[in-house]
Amino acid sequence: MSDVETQNEELVKNFFETLSSGDLETLRGMFREDACWTAMSKEIPGAGPHPGRDHIIDEFLAPVRGLFIEGDPKVSIHKLTAKDNVVYAETRALGTFQTGTVYDNLYCWAFEIIDGQIDQVREYMDSHYIMNVVS
């Protein structure tokens, strides 16, 4: 593995640790200004592209985190691999909604990294499960 691939993996590990902590301001600094986060589903709330670092943090992630009790959900990494400027991750998100409902979902991610910052995020998840626990 190249030094850049190792650095990119470390960035993604730090991303998930920071996301799990709820520190959205630190997370903001991990994204390029024109980054895009795409939830790769078609029929769930928040599906599709979320362009721009500030939109990602303020209009996408903050409302999603607000659905959960403070400090949730926590994301654990099961597999992580880097190839060139892309890092792939398999994760599990576990937390409790404000309503008391438990959330436990599996994800796969593709992160494109440019100059040490996240440029693109593609997030794949069990959307059927999400619709059942959010409904």
XYZ file of C-alpha atoms in Angstrom, residues 3 14 18 22 25 33 46 57 85 97 99 105 107 110 114 124 131-134:
20
model
C 1.784 6.258 1.646
C -10.871 9.617 11.629
C -15.583 12.084 14.392
C -21.211 14.142 16.680
C -17.540 21.243 13.003
C -15.587 22.990 -0.085
C -32.222 12.291 2.303
C -22.976 19.366 7.453
C -7.528 7.895 -4.168
C -33.657 7.374 17.991
C -38.347 7.976 20.067
C -27.930 -0.936 10.008
C -23.408 0.224 5.245
C -16.821 4.759 -1.221
C -8.195 14.703 -3.032
C -24.954 2.512 0.420
C -38.009 2.894 5.953
C -39.253 0.352 8.475
C -37.599 1.970 11.508
C -38.210 5.585 10.475
